[in-house]
Protein backbone atom coordinates (compact mmCIF):
# COMPACT_ATOMS: atom_id res chain seq x y z
CA UNK A 1 0.00 0.00 0.00
CA UNK A 2 2.64 2.51 1.04
CA UNK A 3 4.68 1.58 -2.02
CA UNK A 4 1.74 2.50 -4.18
CA UNK A 5 1.35 5.76 -2.27
CA UNK A 6 5.01 6.47 -2.76
CA UNK A 7 4.63 5.97 -6.51
CA UNK A 8 1.68 8.36 -6.74
CA UNK A 9 3.59 10.87 -4.66
CA UNK A 10 6.70 10.72 -6.84
CA UNK A 11 4.65 10.83 -10.04
CA UNK A 12 3.00 13.96 -8.82
CA UNK A 13 6.36 15.56 -8.16
CA UNK A 14 7.78 14.44 -11.48
CA UNK A 15 4.77 16.05 -13.18
CA UNK A 16 5.62 19.38 -11.48
CA UNK A 17 2.49 19.22 -9.34
CA UNK A 18 2.59 20.58 -5.79
CA UNK A 19 2.16 18.45 -2.69
CA UNK A 20 -0.52 19.86 -0.39
CA UNK A 21 -0.84 19.39 3.41
CA UNK A 22 -3.51 16.68 3.32
CA UNK A 23 -1.76 14.55 0.69
CA UNK A 24 0.00 11.36 1.65
CA UNK A 25 3.75 11.95 1.82
CA UNK A 26 6.74 9.84 2.88
CA UNK A 27 7.72 10.44 6.47
CA UNK A 28 11.25 11.38 5.38
CA UNK A 29 9.88 14.04 3.02
CA UNK A 30 7.85 15.52 5.86
CA UNK A 31 10.84 15.53 8.21
CA UNK A 32 13.13 16.96 5.55
CA UNK A 33 10.65 19.80 4.93
CA UNK A 34 10.20 20.56 8.62
CA UNK A 35 13.97 20.76 8.97
CA UNK A 36 14.42 23.05 5.98
CA UNK A 37 11.39 25.32 6.51
CA UNK A 38 12.00 25.76 10.23
CA UNK A 39 15.69 26.47 9.63
CA UNK A 40 14.57 29.09 7.13
CA UNK A 41 12.06 30.54 9.64
CA UNK A 42 14.66 30.70 12.42
CA UNK A 43 17.03 32.49 10.04
CA UNK A 44 14.47 35.21 9.33
CA UNK A 45 13.91 35.79 13.03
CA UNK A 46 17.51 35.52 14.26
CA UNK A 47 18.48 37.72 11.31
CA UNK A 48 16.57 40.57 12.94
CA UNK A 49 19.25 40.84 15.64
CA UNK A 50 22.32 42.17 13.78
CA UNK A 51 20.16 44.72 11.96
CA UNK A 52 17.94 45.59 14.90
CA UNK A 53 21.15 46.52 16.66
CA UNK A 54 21.43 49.55 14.32
CA UNK A 55 17.87 50.88 14.37
CA UNK A 56 18.57 53.37 17.13
CA UNK A 57 21.90 54.36 15.58
CA UNK A 58 20.98 54.81 11.92
CA UNK A 59 22.59 57.99 10.55
CA UNK A 60 19.34 59.70 9.49
CA UNK A 61 15.67 59.45 10.36
CA UNK A 62 14.98 58.24 6.82
CA UNK A 63 17.50 55.39 7.07
CA UNK A 64 16.09 54.52 10.47
CA UNK A 65 12.54 54.27 9.14
CA UNK A 66 13.76 52.08 6.26
CA UNK A 67 15.69 49.76 8.56
CA UNK A 68 12.74 49.47 10.92
CA UNK A 69 10.48 48.54 7.99
CA UNK A 70 12.97 45.95 6.78
CA UNK A 71 13.40 44.30 10.17
CA UNK A 72 9.63 44.26 10.52
CA UNK A 73 9.41 42.43 7.18
CA UNK A 74 11.86 39.79 8.38
CA UNK A 75 9.70 39.11 11.44
CA UNK A 76 6.77 38.65 9.07
CA UNK A 77 8.78 36.24 6.93
CA UNK A 78 9.47 34.19 10.02
CA UNK A 79 5.74 34.00 10.67
CA UNK A 80 4.90 32.89 7.09
CA UNK A 81 7.49 30.16 7.32
CA UNK A 82 6.57 28.91 10.80
CA UNK A 83 2.98 28.69 9.60
CA UNK A 84 4.03 26.70 6.53
CA UNK A 85 5.99 24.32 8.78
CA UNK A 86 2.98 23.93 11.06
CA UNK A 87 0.90 22.58 8.16
CA UNK A 88 3.19 19.54 8.41
CA UNK A 89 1.89 18.71 11.87
CA UNK A 90 4.43 20.26 14.19
CA UNK A 91 3.70 22.98 16.73
CA UNK A 92 5.30 26.40 17.08
CA UNK A 93 6.47 25.46 20.60
CA UNK A 94 8.31 22.39 19.33
CA UNK A 95 10.01 24.46 16.64
CA UNK A 96 11.13 27.15 19.09
CA UNK A 97 12.30 24.53 21.60
CA UNK A 98 14.42 22.90 18.91
CA UNK A 99 16.04 26.26 18.20
CA UNK A 100 16.67 26.98 21.87
CA UNK A 101 18.13 23.54 22.48
CA UNK A 102 20.41 23.83 19.47
CA UNK A 103 18.74 20.97 17.60
CA UNK A 104 17.59 23.31 14.82
CA UNK A 105 19.98 25.52 12.90
CA UNK A 106 19.71 28.93 11.27
CA UNK A 107 21.80 30.63 8.61
CA UNK A 108 25.38 30.86 9.87
CA UNK A 109 25.76 34.41 8.49
CA UNK A 110 23.77 35.83 11.39
CA UNK A 111 26.46 34.75 13.81
CA UNK A 112 28.67 37.55 12.50
CA UNK A 113 28.40 40.95 14.16
CA UNK A 114 27.28 44.17 12.43
CA UNK A 115 29.91 46.50 13.81
CA UNK A 116 29.62 49.56 11.53
CA UNK A 117 26.80 51.28 9.66
CA UNK A 118 28.32 50.01 6.40
CA UNK A 119 27.60 46.48 7.62
CA UNK A 120 23.91 47.29 7.35
CA UNK A 121 24.56 48.15 3.71
CA UNK A 122 26.54 44.95 3.16
CA UNK A 123 23.87 42.84 4.84
CA UNK A 124 21.08 44.22 2.64
CA UNK A 125 23.11 43.99 -0.53
CA UNK A 126 24.86 40.65 0.01
CA UNK A 127 22.94 38.72 2.67
CA UNK A 128 19.48 39.58 1.38
CA UNK A 129 20.90 39.30 -2.13
CA UNK A 130 22.03 35.73 -1.46
CA UNK A 131 18.76 34.93 0.30
CA UNK A 132 16.81 36.18 -2.71
CA UNK A 133 18.78 33.96 -5.12
CA UNK A 134 17.85 31.01 -2.92
CA UNK A 135 14.24 32.07 -2.41
CA UNK A 136 13.53 32.78 -6.06
CA UNK A 137 14.58 29.20 -6.75
CA UNK A 138 12.39 27.92 -3.89
CA UNK A 139 9.27 29.52 -5.38
CA UNK A 140 9.22 26.29 -7.40
CA UNK A 141 9.68 23.94 -4.43
CA UNK A 142 7.33 20.95 -4.43
CA UNK A 143 5.48 21.65 -1.17
CA UNK A 144 2.56 24.02 -1.85
CA UNK A 145 2.48 26.08 1.37
CA UNK A 146 6.27 26.59 1.24
CA UNK A 147 6.18 27.61 -2.43
CA UNK A 148 3.37 30.10 -1.84
CA UNK A 149 5.18 31.52 1.18
CA UNK A 150 8.25 32.03 -1.00
CA UNK A 151 6.27 33.94 -3.62
CA UNK A 152 4.98 36.30 -0.97
CA UNK A 153 8.42 36.70 0.61
CA UNK A 154 10.17 37.36 -2.70
CA UNK A 155 7.76 40.20 -3.41
CA UNK A 156 8.59 41.78 -0.06
CA UNK A 157 12.33 41.18 -0.36
CA UNK A 158 12.62 43.36 -3.42
CA UNK A 159 13.37 46.49 -1.44
CA UNK A 160 15.73 44.87 1.07
CA UNK A 161 18.61 44.34 -1.31
CA UNK A 162 18.15 47.71 -3.00
CA UNK A 163 18.18 49.67 0.25
CA UNK A 164 21.38 47.86 1.28
CA UNK A 165 23.06 48.55 -2.03
CA UNK A 166 21.93 52.18 -1.78
CA UNK A 167 23.69 52.51 1.58
CA UNK A 168 26.88 51.01 0.09
CA UNK A 169 26.66 53.27 -2.96
CA UNK A 170 26.21 56.36 -0.84
CA UNK A 171 29.20 55.49 1.35
CA UNK A 172 31.34 54.49 -1.65
CA UNK A 173 30.70 57.90 -3.21
CA UNK A 174 31.35 59.74 0.05
CA UNK A 175 34.55 60.71 1.83
CA UNK A 176 37.65 58.53 1.80
CA UNK A 177 36.76 57.28 5.28
CA UNK A 178 33.25 56.39 4.20
CA UNK A 179 34.47 54.54 1.14
CA UNK A 180 36.94 52.69 3.31
CA UNK A 181 34.12 51.71 5.65
CA UNK A 182 32.09 50.31 2.75
CA UNK A 183 35.07 48.30 1.48
CA UNK A 184 35.76 46.99 4.96
CA UNK A 185 32.16 45.76 5.30
CA UNK A 186 32.37 44.06 1.91
CA UNK A 187 35.63 42.41 2.97
CA UNK A 188 34.06 40.95 6.09
CA UNK A 189 30.71 39.89 4.62
CA UNK A 190 31.71 38.54 1.23
CA UNK A 191 32.92 35.11 2.29
CA UNK A 192 30.23 34.46 4.93
CA UNK A 193 27.67 35.42 2.26
CA UNK A 194 29.08 32.73 -0.06
CA UNK A 195 28.86 30.24 2.81
CA UNK A 196 25.12 30.90 3.04
CA UNK A 197 24.60 28.51 0.11
CA UNK A 198 25.95 25.65 2.18
CA UNK A 199 28.59 23.00 1.47
CA UNK A 200 29.67 21.93 -2.01
CA UNK A 201 27.17 19.64 -3.72
CA UNK A 202 29.63 16.75 -3.32
CA UNK A 203 29.64 17.29 0.45
CA UNK A 204 25.99 18.14 1.04
CA UNK A 205 24.20 15.54 3.12
CA UNK A 206 20.65 16.33 2.02
CA UNK A 207 21.17 17.53 -1.53
CA UNK A 208 20.48 14.51 -3.74
CA UNK A 209 17.25 13.46 -2.04
CA UNK A 210 16.06 17.07 -1.81
CA UNK A 211 16.57 17.47 -5.55
CA UNK A 212 14.71 14.25 -6.32
CA UNK A 213 11.79 15.42 -4.19
CA UNK A 214 12.14 18.90 -5.69
CA UNK A 215 12.28 20.40 -2.21
CA UNK A 216 15.35 22.12 -3.64
CA UNK A 217 15.33 23.07 -7.30
CA UNK A 218 18.94 24.10 -7.79
CA UNK A 219 22.03 22.85 -6.02
CA UNK A 220 24.11 24.83 -3.54
CA UNK A 221 26.91 25.32 -6.06
CA UNK A 222 24.58 26.45 -8.85
CA UNK A 223 22.97 29.04 -6.62
CA UNK A 224 26.33 30.24 -5.28
CA UNK A 225 27.62 30.68 -8.84
CA UNK A 226 24.57 32.73 -9.75
CA UNK A 227 25.17 34.99 -6.78
CA UNK A 228 28.84 35.52 -7.59
CA UNK A 229 28.04 36.27 -11.23
CA UNK A 230 25.49 38.95 -10.37
CA UNK A 231 27.54 40.54 -7.59
CA UNK A 232 30.71 41.33 -9.56
CA UNK A 233 29.16 44.04 -11.74
CA UNK A 234 27.34 45.47 -8.73
CA UNK A 235 30.63 45.90 -6.84
CA UNK A 236 32.39 47.37 -9.87
CA UNK A 237 29.63 49.91 -10.42
CA UNK A 238 30.36 51.57 -7.09
CA UNK A 239 34.11 51.10 -7.19
CA UNK A 240 34.39 48.41 -4.52
CA UNK A 241 36.63 45.37 -4.78
CA UNK A 242 35.46 41.86 -4.01
CA UNK A 243 38.08 40.39 -1.64
CA UNK A 244 39.02 37.38 -3.76
CA UNK A 245 42.29 37.37 -5.73
CA UNK A 246 41.12 34.28 -7.65
CA UNK A 247 37.96 35.93 -8.96
CA UNK A 248 38.18 35.97 -12.76
CA UNK A 249 35.82 35.73 -15.73
CA UNK A 250 35.95 32.34 -17.38
CA UNK A 251 35.03 32.78 -21.03
CA UNK A 252 34.63 29.06 -21.61
CA UNK A 253 32.23 28.50 -18.73
CA UNK A 254 30.47 31.81 -19.16
CA UNK A 255 30.80 32.31 -15.41
CA UNK A 256 33.21 33.80 -12.93
CA UNK A 257 35.73 31.47 -11.35
CA UNK A 258 36.27 32.22 -7.69
CA UNK A 259 38.43 31.17 -4.76
CA UNK A 260 37.80 28.42 -2.24
CA UNK A 261 35.72 29.13 0.83
CA UNK A 262 37.36 28.63 4.23
CA UNK A 263 35.36 25.54 5.13
CA UNK A 264 37.00 25.27 8.55
CA UNK A 265 35.51 28.62 9.47
CA UNK A 266 32.14 27.46 8.12
CA UNK A 267 32.29 24.29 10.24
CA UNK A 268 33.27 26.29 13.33
CA UNK A 269 30.34 28.69 12.96
CA UNK A 270 27.88 25.86 12.28
CA UNK A 271 29.19 24.05 15.36
CA UNK A 272 28.27 27.06 17.50
CA UNK A 273 31.65 28.76 17.71
CA UNK A 274 31.11 31.79 15.48
CA UNK A 275 31.62 35.29 16.86
CA UNK A 276 27.98 35.72 18.03
CA UNK A 277 26.34 32.27 18.24
CA UNK A 278 25.88 32.32 22.00
CA UNK A 279 24.75 35.94 22.02
CA UNK A 280 22.10 35.31 19.33
CA UNK A 281 20.56 32.32 21.10
CA UNK A 282 20.75 33.89 24.55
CA UNK A 283 18.99 36.99 23.24
CA UNK A 284 16.28 34.94 21.53
CA UNK A 285 15.70 32.87 24.66
CA UNK A 286 15.53 35.96 26.83
CA UNK A 287 13.10 37.75 24.49
CA UNK A 288 10.94 34.63 24.44
CA UNK A 289 10.93 34.33 28.23
CA UNK A 290 10.45 38.06 28.78
CA UNK A 291 7.41 37.89 26.51
CA UNK A 292 5.81 35.00 28.37
CA UNK A 293 3.66 37.28 30.57
CA UNK A 294 2.11 38.84 27.44
CA UNK A 295 1.09 35.43 26.12
CA UNK A 296 -0.26 34.46 29.54
CA UNK A 297 -2.19 37.72 29.86
CA UNK A 298 -3.79 37.15 26.45
CA UNK A 299 -4.95 33.70 27.50
CA UNK A 300 -6.36 34.84 30.83
CA UNK A 301 -8.13 37.79 29.18
CA UNK A 302 -9.67 35.37 26.70
CA UNK A 303 -10.88 33.21 29.58
CA UNK A 304 -12.54 36.21 31.22
CA UNK A 305 -14.30 37.19 28.01
CA UNK A 306 -15.51 33.63 27.68
CA UNK A 307 -16.81 33.57 31.26
CA UNK A 308 -18.58 36.89 30.80
CA UNK A 309 -20.22 35.63 27.64
CA UNK A 310 -21.40 32.49 29.39
CA UNK A 311 -22.75 34.47 32.35
CA UNK A 312 -24.68 36.85 30.10
CA UNK B 1 -35.58 27.16 4.57
CA UNK B 2 -35.37 25.08 7.70
CA UNK B 3 -34.31 26.75 10.92
CA UNK B 4 -31.23 24.58 11.25
CA UNK B 5 -29.66 25.79 8.00
CA UNK B 6 -26.41 27.69 8.42
CA UNK B 7 -24.55 29.91 6.01
CA UNK B 8 -21.19 28.65 4.73
CA UNK B 9 -18.52 30.41 2.71
CA UNK B 10 -16.97 28.35 -0.07
CA UNK B 11 -13.33 28.44 -1.16
CA UNK B 12 -11.95 26.53 -4.12
CA UNK B 13 -8.43 25.59 -5.14
CA UNK B 14 -8.55 25.51 -8.91
CA UNK B 15 -5.19 23.79 -9.27
CA UNK B 16 -2.61 22.20 -7.02
CA UNK B 17 -0.13 24.80 -5.83
CA UNK B 18 -2.61 27.70 -5.89
CA UNK B 19 -4.37 29.27 -2.92
CA UNK B 20 -8.00 28.48 -2.19
CA UNK B 21 -10.08 31.37 -3.47
CA UNK B 22 -13.46 32.54 -2.24
CA UNK B 23 -16.15 31.75 -4.78
CA UNK B 24 -19.42 32.33 -2.89
CA UNK B 25 -21.62 30.93 -0.17
CA UNK B 26 -24.49 28.54 0.41
CA UNK B 27 -26.83 27.18 3.10
CA UNK B 28 -26.34 23.74 4.59
CA UNK B 29 -27.17 21.71 7.69
CA UNK B 30 -23.55 21.02 8.54
CA UNK B 31 -20.06 21.15 7.11
CA UNK B 32 -20.22 17.73 5.45
CA UNK B 33 -23.41 18.70 3.65
CA UNK B 34 -21.94 22.07 2.73
CA UNK B 35 -19.02 20.30 1.03
CA UNK B 36 -21.37 18.23 -1.11
CA UNK B 37 -23.54 21.19 -1.98
CA UNK B 38 -20.46 23.20 -2.87
CA UNK B 39 -19.32 20.42 -5.17
CA UNK B 40 -22.71 20.42 -6.88
CA UNK B 41 -23.07 24.19 -7.09
CA UNK B 42 -19.57 25.52 -7.64
CA UNK B 43 -17.57 22.78 -9.36
CA UNK B 44 -19.88 21.34 -11.98
CA UNK B 45 -17.29 22.06 -14.67
CA UNK B 46 -14.25 20.79 -12.79
CA UNK B 47 -13.40 24.24 -11.48
CA UNK B 48 -11.45 22.82 -8.60
CA UNK B 49 -9.35 20.08 -7.07
CA UNK B 50 -10.11 20.99 -3.46
CA UNK B 51 -12.92 22.75 -1.62
CA UNK B 52 -12.96 24.45 1.77
CA UNK B 53 -16.19 25.38 3.52
CA UNK B 54 -16.24 27.64 6.56
CA UNK B 55 -19.24 28.71 8.58
CA UNK B 56 -19.78 32.36 7.75
CA UNK B 57 -20.25 33.22 11.40
CA UNK B 58 -16.69 32.02 12.04
CA UNK B 59 -15.26 34.75 9.85
CA UNK B 60 -14.20 37.99 11.47
CA UNK B 61 -13.82 40.74 8.89
CA UNK B 62 -12.48 44.26 8.82
CA UNK B 63 -14.83 46.91 7.52
CA UNK B 64 -14.10 48.88 4.39
CA UNK B 65 -15.60 51.98 5.99
CA UNK B 66 -12.81 51.83 8.57
CA UNK B 67 -10.11 51.68 5.90
CA UNK B 68 -8.72 55.10 6.60
CA UNK B 69 -7.95 54.56 10.25
CA UNK B 70 -7.31 50.83 9.92
CA UNK B 71 -4.57 51.20 7.32
CA UNK B 72 -3.39 54.63 8.35
CA UNK B 73 -0.07 53.45 9.86
CA UNK B 74 0.93 51.82 6.56
CA UNK B 75 0.11 54.50 4.01
CA UNK B 76 3.03 56.87 4.35
CA UNK B 77 5.91 54.43 3.83
CA UNK B 78 6.97 54.61 0.18
CA UNK B 79 10.36 53.18 1.19
CA UNK B 80 8.75 49.76 1.51
CA UNK B 81 8.71 49.64 -2.29
CA UNK B 82 11.65 48.67 -4.46
CA UNK B 83 11.03 51.65 -6.77
CA UNK B 84 11.86 54.03 -3.93
CA UNK B 85 15.59 53.36 -4.42
CA UNK B 86 17.17 54.94 -7.47
CA UNK B 87 20.14 52.90 -8.59
CA UNK B 88 22.50 53.28 -11.54
CA UNK B 89 21.17 51.88 -14.82
CA UNK B 90 23.80 49.12 -14.96
CA UNK B 91 22.59 47.47 -11.74
CA UNK B 92 18.98 48.54 -11.76
CA UNK B 93 17.67 45.02 -12.45
CA UNK B 94 18.57 44.11 -8.84
FE1 LIG C 1 13.40 37.75 4.69
FE1 LIG D 1 15.16 40.35 3.62
XYZ file of C-alpha atoms and ligand atoms in Angstrom:
408
model
C 0.000 0.000 0.000
C 2.637 2.511 1.040
C 4.685 1.578 -2.020
C 1.744 2.503 -4.180
C 1.352 5.762 -2.270
C 5.010 6.472 -2.763
C 4.633 5.969 -6.515
C 1.676 8.358 -6.738
C 3.592 10.870 -4.659
C 6.703 10.720 -6.836
C 4.652 10.827 -10.044
C 2.997 13.963 -8.825
C 6.364 15.560 -8.159
C 7.785 14.439 -11.484
C 4.769 16.050 -13.177
C 5.621 19.380 -11.478
C 2.493 19.218 -9.341
C 2.586 20.577 -5.792
C 2.157 18.449 -2.688
C -0.515 19.861 -0.391
C -0.839 19.390 3.406
C -3.510 16.679 3.315
C -1.762 14.548 0.686
C -0.003 11.360 1.645
C 3.752 11.950 1.818
C 6.738 9.843 2.876
C 7.720 10.441 6.468
C 11.251 11.375 5.384
C 9.876 14.044 3.015
C 7.850 15.515 5.863
C 10.839 15.533 8.213
C 13.127 16.962 5.554
C 10.650 19.803 4.934
C 10.196 20.564 8.623
C 13.966 20.759 8.973
C 14.420 23.053 5.978
C 11.392 25.324 6.509
C 12.004 25.762 10.234
C 15.691 26.473 9.627
C 14.568 29.091 7.133
C 12.062 30.542 9.641
C 14.655 30.696 12.423
C 17.030 32.490 10.041
C 14.474 35.212 9.332
C 13.913 35.787 13.033
C 17.513 35.522 14.265
C 18.482 37.725 11.312
C 16.570 40.572 12.941
C 19.253 40.845 15.639
C 22.321 42.171 13.778
C 20.158 44.721 11.957
C 17.941 45.588 14.904
C 21.153 46.521 16.658
C 21.427 49.551 14.320
C 17.869 50.882 14.369
C 18.570 53.368 17.129
C 21.901 54.357 15.581
C 20.984 54.812 11.919
C 22.591 57.990 10.549
C 19.336 59.702 9.488
C 15.668 59.454 10.356
C 14.982 58.236 6.822
C 17.499 55.392 7.071
C 16.091 54.522 10.471
C 12.543 54.269 9.139
C 13.758 52.079 6.256
C 15.685 49.762 8.555
C 12.744 49.474 10.918
C 10.480 48.539 7.993
C 12.973 45.950 6.780
C 13.403 44.299 10.166
C 9.629 44.258 10.521
C 9.408 42.428 7.176
C 11.857 39.787 8.376
C 9.701 39.112 11.439
C 6.767 38.649 9.073
C 8.785 36.243 6.927
C 9.473 34.186 10.018
C 5.744 34.004 10.668
C 4.896 32.892 7.095
C 7.488 30.157 7.320
C 6.574 28.906 10.803
C 2.976 28.685 9.598
C 4.034 26.703 6.534
C 5.991 24.320 8.776
C 2.978 23.934 11.062
C 0.898 22.582 8.163
C 3.192 19.536 8.411
C 1.895 18.706 11.873
C 4.434 20.263 14.186
C 3.701 22.977 16.732
C 5.296 26.398 17.081
C 6.470 25.460 20.597
C 8.310 22.390 19.328
C 10.011 24.458 16.644
C 11.127 27.146 19.087
C 12.296 24.532 21.596
C 14.425 22.897 18.910
C 16.039 26.259 18.204
C 16.675 26.977 21.869
C 18.126 23.541 22.481
C 20.412 23.834 19.471
C 18.741 20.967 17.604
C 17.590 23.307 14.824
C 19.975 25.521 12.904
C 19.706 28.925 11.272
C 21.804 30.634 8.610
C 25.384 30.860 9.866
C 25.757 34.409 8.491
C 23.767 35.833 11.394
C 26.459 34.754 13.809
C 28.666 37.551 12.501
C 28.397 40.947 14.158
C 27.280 44.166 12.434
C 29.907 46.499 13.811
C 29.622 49.559 11.535
C 26.803 51.277 9.657
C 28.321 50.007 6.404
C 27.602 46.484 7.621
C 23.913 47.290 7.348
C 24.560 48.146 3.711
C 26.540 44.952 3.156
C 23.867 42.836 4.839
C 21.082 44.220 2.640
C 23.113 43.995 -0.535
C 24.857 40.646 0.008
C 22.942 38.716 2.666
C 19.478 39.578 1.385
C 20.899 39.300 -2.129
C 22.027 35.733 -1.460
C 18.759 34.930 0.304
C 16.813 36.183 -2.711
C 18.783 33.961 -5.116
C 17.847 31.006 -2.924
C 14.239 32.068 -2.406
C 13.531 32.776 -6.058
C 14.580 29.196 -6.746
C 12.386 27.920 -3.890
C 9.269 29.516 -5.377
C 9.224 26.291 -7.403
C 9.681 23.938 -4.434
C 7.334 20.946 -4.430
C 5.482 21.655 -1.172
C 2.556 24.020 -1.852
C 2.480 26.082 1.369
C 6.267 26.588 1.237
C 6.178 27.608 -2.432
C 3.374 30.097 -1.844
C 5.180 31.524 1.179
C 8.252 32.029 -1.000
C 6.271 33.943 -3.620
C 4.978 36.304 -0.966
C 8.415 36.704 0.614
C 10.173 37.359 -2.695
C 7.756 40.200 -3.407
C 8.587 41.779 -0.064
C 12.329 41.177 -0.365
C 12.619 43.359 -3.424
C 13.366 46.492 -1.441
C 15.728 44.870 1.065
C 18.612 44.344 -1.311
C 18.154 47.709 -2.996
C 18.179 49.674 0.247
C 21.378 47.865 1.278
C 23.061 48.554 -2.025
C 21.927 52.177 -1.779
C 23.692 52.505 1.579
C 26.876 51.008 0.094
C 26.660 53.266 -2.961
C 26.211 56.361 -0.838
C 29.201 55.486 1.345
C 31.339 54.492 -1.648
C 30.699 57.898 -3.210
C 31.347 59.737 0.046
C 34.548 60.714 1.835
C 37.654 58.531 1.798
C 36.759 57.278 5.276
C 33.246 56.388 4.196
C 34.469 54.541 1.143
C 36.943 52.691 3.314
C 34.115 51.709 5.654
C 32.093 50.309 2.750
C 35.069 48.300 1.477
C 35.756 46.985 4.964
C 32.156 45.756 5.302
C 32.366 44.058 1.907
C 35.635 42.413 2.969
C 34.064 40.952 6.088
C 30.707 39.893 4.622
C 31.707 38.537 1.230
C 32.917 35.105 2.293
C 30.229 34.461 4.928
C 27.666 35.420 2.256
C 29.075 32.731 -0.060
C 28.865 30.241 2.807
C 25.116 30.902 3.038
C 24.596 28.514 0.113
C 25.953 25.651 2.178
C 28.591 23.000 1.474
C 29.669 21.928 -2.013
C 27.166 19.637 -3.724
C 29.628 16.755 -3.324
C 29.635 17.290 0.446
C 25.995 18.139 1.040
C 24.202 15.538 3.125
C 20.651 16.334 2.022
C 21.167 17.533 -1.529
C 20.477 14.507 -3.737
C 17.253 13.464 -2.036
C 16.061 17.069 -1.814
C 16.568 17.468 -5.553
C 14.709 14.249 -6.323
C 11.788 15.424 -4.193
C 12.138 18.901 -5.687
C 12.280 20.402 -2.212
C 15.349 22.123 -3.636
C 15.329 23.071 -7.305
C 18.938 24.102 -7.793
C 22.028 22.849 -6.023
C 24.110 24.826 -3.539
C 26.910 25.315 -6.056
C 24.579 26.448 -8.852
C 22.971 29.045 -6.621
C 26.328 30.242 -5.276
C 27.619 30.684 -8.836
C 24.572 32.730 -9.753
C 25.166 34.988 -6.776
C 28.838 35.523 -7.593
C 28.035 36.268 -11.230
C 25.494 38.950 -10.366
C 27.544 40.540 -7.586
C 30.707 41.329 -9.556
C 29.158 44.042 -11.737
C 27.344 45.471 -8.729
C 30.625 45.900 -6.840
C 32.390 47.372 -9.871
C 29.631 49.911 -10.423
C 30.358 51.574 -7.094
C 34.114 51.103 -7.190
C 34.393 48.414 -4.515
C 36.633 45.366 -4.784
C 35.463 41.857 -4.010
C 38.077 40.391 -1.643
C 39.018 37.381 -3.758
C 42.290 37.368 -5.734
C 41.120 34.285 -7.652
C 37.964 35.933 -8.965
C 38.183 35.969 -12.755
C 35.821 35.735 -15.730
C 35.945 32.340 -17.381
C 35.033 32.783 -21.033
C 34.632 29.063 -21.613
C 32.226 28.498 -18.726
C 30.468 31.809 -19.165
C 30.799 32.310 -15.413
C 33.210 33.795 -12.930
C 35.728 31.470 -11.346
C 36.269 32.221 -7.686
C 38.432 31.173 -4.757
C 37.795 28.422 -2.238
C 35.721 29.128 0.834
C 37.358 28.629 4.228
C 35.362 25.537 5.134
C 36.998 25.267 8.551
C 35.514 28.617 9.466
C 32.137 27.460 8.122
C 32.294 24.287 10.242
C 33.266 26.292 13.327
C 30.340 28.692 12.963
C 27.878 25.858 12.280
C 29.191 24.052 15.359
C 28.272 27.062 17.497
C 31.653 28.756 17.714
C 31.112 31.785 15.478
C 31.622 35.288 16.864
C 27.984 35.722 18.025
C 26.342 32.268 18.236
C 25.879 32.323 22.003
C 24.749 35.942 22.019
C 22.096 35.312 19.333
C 20.560 32.321 21.103
C 20.746 33.892 24.551
C 18.991 36.988 23.239
C 16.278 34.936 21.529
C 15.696 32.873 24.663
C 15.527 35.962 26.830
C 13.103 37.750 24.486
C 10.944 34.628 24.436
C 10.926 34.333 28.228
C 10.446 38.061 28.779
C 7.408 37.894 26.506
C 5.812 35.003 28.368
C 3.664 37.283 30.569
C 2.110 38.835 27.445
C 1.090 35.426 26.119
C -0.256 34.455 29.544
C -2.189 37.716 29.859
C -3.789 37.145 26.447
C -4.954 33.698 27.504
C -6.363 34.843 30.826
C -8.135 37.788 29.179
C -9.666 35.374 26.701
C -10.880 33.212 29.584
C -12.536 36.213 31.224
C -14.297 37.187 28.014
C -15.512 33.631 27.682
C -16.811 33.566 31.265
C -18.578 36.891 30.803
C -20.215 35.634 27.641
C -21.397 32.495 29.388
C -22.745 34.469 32.352
C -24.684 36.854 30.103
C -35.576 27.160 4.572
C -35.371 25.077 7.703
C -34.314 26.751 10.915
C -31.229 24.581 11.250
C -29.662 25.787 8.000
C -26.409 27.690 8.418
C -24.548 29.906 6.009
C -21.188 28.646 4.728
C -18.515 30.406 2.708
C -16.975 28.347 -0.070
C -13.328 28.436 -1.157
C -11.953 26.525 -4.120
C -8.429 25.591 -5.142
C -8.552 25.509 -8.907
C -5.191 23.785 -9.269
C -2.606 22.203 -7.016
C -0.129 24.801 -5.834
C -2.609 27.696 -5.892
C -4.374 29.265 -2.919
C -8.003 28.476 -2.194
C -10.085 31.369 -3.466
C -13.457 32.539 -2.236
C -16.148 31.753 -4.780
C -19.424 32.329 -2.894
C -21.622 30.926 -0.174
C -24.492 28.539 0.414
C -26.826 27.184 3.099
C -26.345 23.739 4.594
C -27.175 21.709 7.687
C -23.553 21.022 8.541
C -20.058 21.145 7.112
C -20.216 17.732 5.450
C -23.413 18.704 3.646
C -21.936 22.067 2.733
C -19.023 20.301 1.026
C -21.370 18.228 -1.111
C -23.543 21.191 -1.983
C -20.458 23.204 -2.870
C -19.319 20.422 -5.169
C -22.713 20.419 -6.882
C -23.075 24.187 -7.095
C -19.571 25.516 -7.636
C -17.568 22.782 -9.362
C -19.876 21.341 -11.978
C -17.289 22.056 -14.675
C -14.253 20.789 -12.786
C -13.404 24.238 -11.475
C -11.445 22.821 -8.603
C -9.347 20.083 -7.068
C -10.107 20.990 -3.455
C -12.921 22.747 -1.618
C -12.959 24.449 1.772
C -16.187 25.375 3.520
C -16.242 27.639 6.557
C -19.241 28.714 8.584
C -19.777 32.360 7.746
C -20.250 33.216 11.396
C -16.687 32.023 12.038
C -15.262 34.750 9.851
C -14.195 37.988 11.465
C -13.820 40.738 8.888
C -12.475 44.255 8.822
C -14.835 46.907 7.515
C -14.098 48.884 4.393
C -15.597 51.979 5.989
C -12.809 51.827 8.567
C -10.114 51.685 5.903
C -8.721 55.100 6.598
C -7.951 54.560 10.254
C -7.310 50.826 9.921
C -4.574 51.202 7.318
C -3.388 54.628 8.352
C -0.071 53.446 9.859
C 0.930 51.818 6.563
C 0.111 54.499 4.014
C 3.034 56.869 4.354
C 5.909 54.434 3.828
C 6.973 54.607 0.180
C 10.359 53.183 1.188
C 8.746 49.761 1.515
C 8.706 49.645 -2.288
C 11.650 48.670 -4.460
C 11.032 51.654 -6.767
C 11.863 54.033 -3.929
C 15.588 53.357 -4.418
C 17.167 54.938 -7.465
C 20.141 52.903 -8.585
C 22.503 53.281 -11.543
C 21.172 51.881 -14.819
C 23.805 49.115 -14.958
C 22.594 47.466 -11.739
C 18.975 48.539 -11.763
C 17.673 45.020 -12.450
C 18.568 44.114 -8.843
Fe 13.398 37.747 4.690
Fe 15.156 40.350 3.624
